[in-house]
One Martini backbone bead per residue (centre of mass of N, CA, C, O) as a GRO file, in nm:
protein
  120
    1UNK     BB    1  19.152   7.015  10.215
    2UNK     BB    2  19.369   7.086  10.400
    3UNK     BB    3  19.542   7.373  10.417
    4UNK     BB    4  19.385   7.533  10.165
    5UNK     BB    5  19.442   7.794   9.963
    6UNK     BB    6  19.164   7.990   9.850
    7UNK     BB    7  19.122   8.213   9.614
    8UNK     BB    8  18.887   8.435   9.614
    9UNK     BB    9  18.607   8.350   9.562
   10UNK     BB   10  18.393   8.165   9.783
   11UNK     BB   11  18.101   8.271   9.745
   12UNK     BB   12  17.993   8.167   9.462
   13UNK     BB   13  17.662   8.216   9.300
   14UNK     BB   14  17.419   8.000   9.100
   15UNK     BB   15  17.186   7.967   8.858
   16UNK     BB   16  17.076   7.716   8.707
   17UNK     BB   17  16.974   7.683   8.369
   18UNK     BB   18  16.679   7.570   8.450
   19UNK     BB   19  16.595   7.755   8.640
   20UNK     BB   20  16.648   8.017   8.461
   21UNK     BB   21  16.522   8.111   8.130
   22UNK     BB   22  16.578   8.480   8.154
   23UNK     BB   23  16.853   8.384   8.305
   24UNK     BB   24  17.221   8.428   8.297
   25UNK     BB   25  17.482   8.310   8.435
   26UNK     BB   26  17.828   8.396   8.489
   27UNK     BB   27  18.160   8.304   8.510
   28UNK     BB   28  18.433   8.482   8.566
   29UNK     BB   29  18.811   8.449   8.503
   30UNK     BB   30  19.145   8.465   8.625
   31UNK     BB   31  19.353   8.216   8.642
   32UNK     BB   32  19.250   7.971   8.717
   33UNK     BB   33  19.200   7.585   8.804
   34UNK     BB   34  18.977   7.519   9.044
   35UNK     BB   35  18.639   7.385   9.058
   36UNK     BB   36  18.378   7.354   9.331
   37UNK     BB   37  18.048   7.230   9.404
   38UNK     BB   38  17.757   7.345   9.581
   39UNK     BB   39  17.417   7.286   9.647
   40UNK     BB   40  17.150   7.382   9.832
   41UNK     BB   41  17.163   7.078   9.961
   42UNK     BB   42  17.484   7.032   9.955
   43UNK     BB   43  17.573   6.889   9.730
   44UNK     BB   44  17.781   6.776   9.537
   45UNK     BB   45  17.937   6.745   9.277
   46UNK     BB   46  18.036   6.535   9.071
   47UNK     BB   47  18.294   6.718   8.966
   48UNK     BB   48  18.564   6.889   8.946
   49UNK     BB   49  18.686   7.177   8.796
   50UNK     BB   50  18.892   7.201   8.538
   51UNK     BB   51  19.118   7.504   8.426
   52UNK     BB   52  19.362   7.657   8.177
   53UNK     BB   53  19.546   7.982   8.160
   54UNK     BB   54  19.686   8.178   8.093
   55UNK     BB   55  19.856   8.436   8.143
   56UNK     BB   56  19.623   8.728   8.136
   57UNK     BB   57  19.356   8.601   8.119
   58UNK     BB   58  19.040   8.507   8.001
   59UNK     BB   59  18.693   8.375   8.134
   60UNK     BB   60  18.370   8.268   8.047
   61UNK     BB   61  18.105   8.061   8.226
   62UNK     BB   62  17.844   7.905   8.219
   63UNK     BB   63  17.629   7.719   8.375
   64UNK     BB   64  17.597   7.524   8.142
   65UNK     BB   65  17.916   7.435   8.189
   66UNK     BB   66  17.891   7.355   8.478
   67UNK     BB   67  17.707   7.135   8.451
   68UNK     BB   68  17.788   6.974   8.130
   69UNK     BB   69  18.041   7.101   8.004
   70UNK     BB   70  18.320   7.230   7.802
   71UNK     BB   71  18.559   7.417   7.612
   72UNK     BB   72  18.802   7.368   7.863
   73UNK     BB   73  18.671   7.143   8.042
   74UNK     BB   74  18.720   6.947   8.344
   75UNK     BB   75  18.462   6.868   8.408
   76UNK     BB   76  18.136   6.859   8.643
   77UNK     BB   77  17.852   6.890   8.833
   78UNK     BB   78  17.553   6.878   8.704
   79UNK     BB   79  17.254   6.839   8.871
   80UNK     BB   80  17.074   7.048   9.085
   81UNK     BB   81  16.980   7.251   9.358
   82UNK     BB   82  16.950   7.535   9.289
   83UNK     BB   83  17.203   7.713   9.419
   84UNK     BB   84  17.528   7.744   9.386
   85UNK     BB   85  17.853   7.677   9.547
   86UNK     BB   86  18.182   7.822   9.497
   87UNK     BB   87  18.528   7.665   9.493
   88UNK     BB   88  18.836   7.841   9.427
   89UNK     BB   89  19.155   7.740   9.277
   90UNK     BB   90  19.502   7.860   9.311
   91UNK     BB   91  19.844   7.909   9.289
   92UNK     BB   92  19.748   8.250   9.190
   93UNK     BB   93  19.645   8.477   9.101
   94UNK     BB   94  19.273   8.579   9.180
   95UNK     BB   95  18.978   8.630   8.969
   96UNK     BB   96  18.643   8.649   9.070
   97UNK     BB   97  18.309   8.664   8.900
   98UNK     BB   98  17.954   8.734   8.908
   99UNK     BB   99  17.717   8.737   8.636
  100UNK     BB  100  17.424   8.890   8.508
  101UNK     BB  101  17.268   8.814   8.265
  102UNK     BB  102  17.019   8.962   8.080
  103UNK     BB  103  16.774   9.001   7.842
  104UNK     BB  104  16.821   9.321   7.852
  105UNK     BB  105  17.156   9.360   7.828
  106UNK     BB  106  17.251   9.341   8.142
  107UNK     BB  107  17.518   9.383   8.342
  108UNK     BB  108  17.618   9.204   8.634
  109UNK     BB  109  17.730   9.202   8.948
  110UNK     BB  110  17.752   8.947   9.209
  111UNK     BB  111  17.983   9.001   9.374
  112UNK     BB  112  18.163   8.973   9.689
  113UNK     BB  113  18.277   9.115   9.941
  114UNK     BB  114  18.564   8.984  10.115
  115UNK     BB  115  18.663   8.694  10.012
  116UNK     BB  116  18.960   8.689  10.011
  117UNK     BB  117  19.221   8.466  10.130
  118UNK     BB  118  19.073   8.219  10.183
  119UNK     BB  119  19.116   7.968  10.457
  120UNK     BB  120  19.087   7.583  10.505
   0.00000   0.00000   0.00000
């Protein structure tokens, strides 16, 4: 992956679907294209997720279709430990979200800021 460029959030944390029973948190992206993520014990996941997505569209992606896969996901990243930190790339711009569904419907944003066109 050297000299690749990769827009949007680059550590963008959740966590895994199994770790939280009462809060779900989620993925919201506009036109990614791949995305690999890395365990708190640092292992990498199975392997990266690709999506492909209309231009001006949108996806949200929930912590359990990114570790068991989903309806328009290809790759999975599998069972990990802790939260996640997602390494995600686009040909184009992109905007990635990390929002945290809770049990009492509020949406909330965790996503970091000033973290865009990072190069790696």
């Amino acid at each position: 992956m050297k000299n690749r460029r990769w827009m949007g959030i680059v550590a963008c944390s959740f966590t895994g679907a199994m770790a939280c029973s009462v809060q779900a948190e989620r993925l919201g992206a506009l036109e990614p294209r791949n995305s690999s993520g890395r365990d708190e014990a640092g292992s990498a996941g199975e392997s990266a997720i690709e999506l492909q997505l209309a231009a001006g569209s949108a996806r949200t992606i929930s912590a359990s279709e990114l570790e068991d896969g989903g309806e328009g996901l290809m790759g999975e990243f599998g069972d990990g430990q802790g939260k996640w930190q997602l390494f995600v790339a686009s040909d184009d711009e992109l905007h990635v979200v990390n929002l945290l569904d809770s049990a009492t419907g509020n949406l909330t944003n965790l996503s970091a800021r000033g973290a865009d066109n990072f190069s790696e």
